[in-house]
């Protein structure tokens, strides 16, 4: 039998990425570092869904101090999370300085990006009626 384990995304600033995910209720569940391999794995999950994890992989900078870059998330599509109130979630994100790339104009779906450009789809649990200011907000950038 096949069982889903986790999705992995590479990150350049683990702390910024963890803070980002905390804004939508996703928390760190465990962490593992390998000094010899020079990497850290950080696992995140929504409360009560610890078996559905996102793995953040942070490859430590080489001794010369150069930082690895990940353009476009290496063609990664998106992660999707269901939220209780998409309007409140998007407002929390905006208040924290996160750009809402695709606002929840329909009361159902929005897209945002992590600090490393990974696309996150937010889906309303059920559907809310379209409401301002969301219904009139334009898309920003790509999502």
PDB file of C-alpha atoms in Angstrom, residues 20 23-24 89-104 110-115 117-122 134 137-143:
ATOM      1  CA  UNK A  20       5.310  32.525   7.211  1.00  0.00           C
ATOM      2  CA  UNK A  23       0.589  32.753   9.924  1.00  0.00           C
ATOM      3  CA  UNK A  24      -1.699  30.093   8.411  1.00  0.00           C
ATOM      4  CA  UNK A  89      -6.504  34.423   7.070  1.00  0.00           C
ATOM      5  CA  UNK A  90      -5.720  36.753   4.161  1.00  0.00           C
ATOM      6  CA  UNK A  91      -6.078  39.789   6.426  1.00  0.00           C
ATOM      7  CA  UNK A  92      -3.623  38.259   8.926  1.00  0.00           C
ATOM      8  CA  UNK A  93      -1.179  37.602   6.090  1.00  0.00           C
ATOM      9  CA  UNK A  94      -1.539  41.122   4.675  1.00  0.00           C
ATOM     10  CA  UNK A  95      -1.085  42.651   8.144  1.00  0.00           C
ATOM     11  CA  UNK A  96       2.203  40.708   8.357  1.00  0.00           C
ATOM     12  CA  UNK A  97       3.358  42.125   5.008  1.00  0.00           C
ATOM     13  CA  UNK A  98       2.542  39.107   2.825  1.00  0.00           C
ATOM     14  CA  UNK A  99       1.314  39.905  -0.709  1.00  0.00           C
ATOM     15  CA  UNK A 100      -1.973  38.256  -1.645  1.00  0.00           C
ATOM     16  CA  UNK A 101      -1.158  37.303  -5.244  1.00  0.00           C
ATOM     17  CA  UNK A 102      -4.649  36.028  -6.051  1.00  0.00           C
ATOM     18  CA  UNK A 103      -7.175  37.538  -3.607  1.00  0.00           C
ATOM     19  CA  UNK A 104     -10.204  35.485  -2.501  1.00  0.00           C
ATOM     20  CA  UNK A 110      -6.537  32.668  -2.713  1.00  0.00           C
ATOM     21  CA  UNK A 111      -2.847  32.300  -3.585  1.00  0.00           C
ATOM     22  CA  UNK A 112       0.197  33.596  -1.735  1.00  0.00           C
ATOM     23  CA  UNK A 113       3.939  32.847  -1.922  1.00  0.00           C
ATOM     24  CA  UNK A 114       6.491  31.839   0.723  1.00  0.00           C
ATOM     25  CA  UNK A 115       9.646  33.932   1.192  1.00  0.00           C
ATOM     26  CA  UNK A 117       8.561  31.955  -3.952  1.00  0.00           C
ATOM     27  CA  UNK A 118       6.681  28.681  -3.343  1.00  0.00           C
ATOM     28  CA  UNK A 119       3.031  29.104  -4.284  1.00  0.00           C
ATOM     29  CA  UNK A 120       0.471  28.371  -1.550  1.00  0.00           C
ATOM     30  CA  UNK A 121      -3.214  27.893  -2.349  1.00  0.00           C
ATOM     31  CA  UNK A 122      -5.662  28.724   0.424  1.00  0.00           C
ATOM     32  CA  UNK A 134     -11.476  41.179  -1.585  1.00  0.00           C
ATOM     33  CA  UNK A 137      -8.766  43.344  -5.494  1.00  0.00           C
ATOM     34  CA  UNK A 138      -6.664  42.622  -8.576  1.00  0.00           C
ATOM     35  CA  UNK A 139      -4.120  39.832  -8.933  1.00  0.00           C
ATOM     36  CA  UNK A 140      -0.537  40.797  -8.064  1.00  0.00           C
ATOM     37  CA  UNK A 141       2.409  39.085  -9.755  1.00  0.00           C
ATOM     38  CA  UNK A 142       2.188  35.406 -10.551  1.00  0.00           C
ATOM     39  CA  UNK A 143       0.598  32.718  -8.453  1.00  0.00           C
TER      40      UNK A 143
END
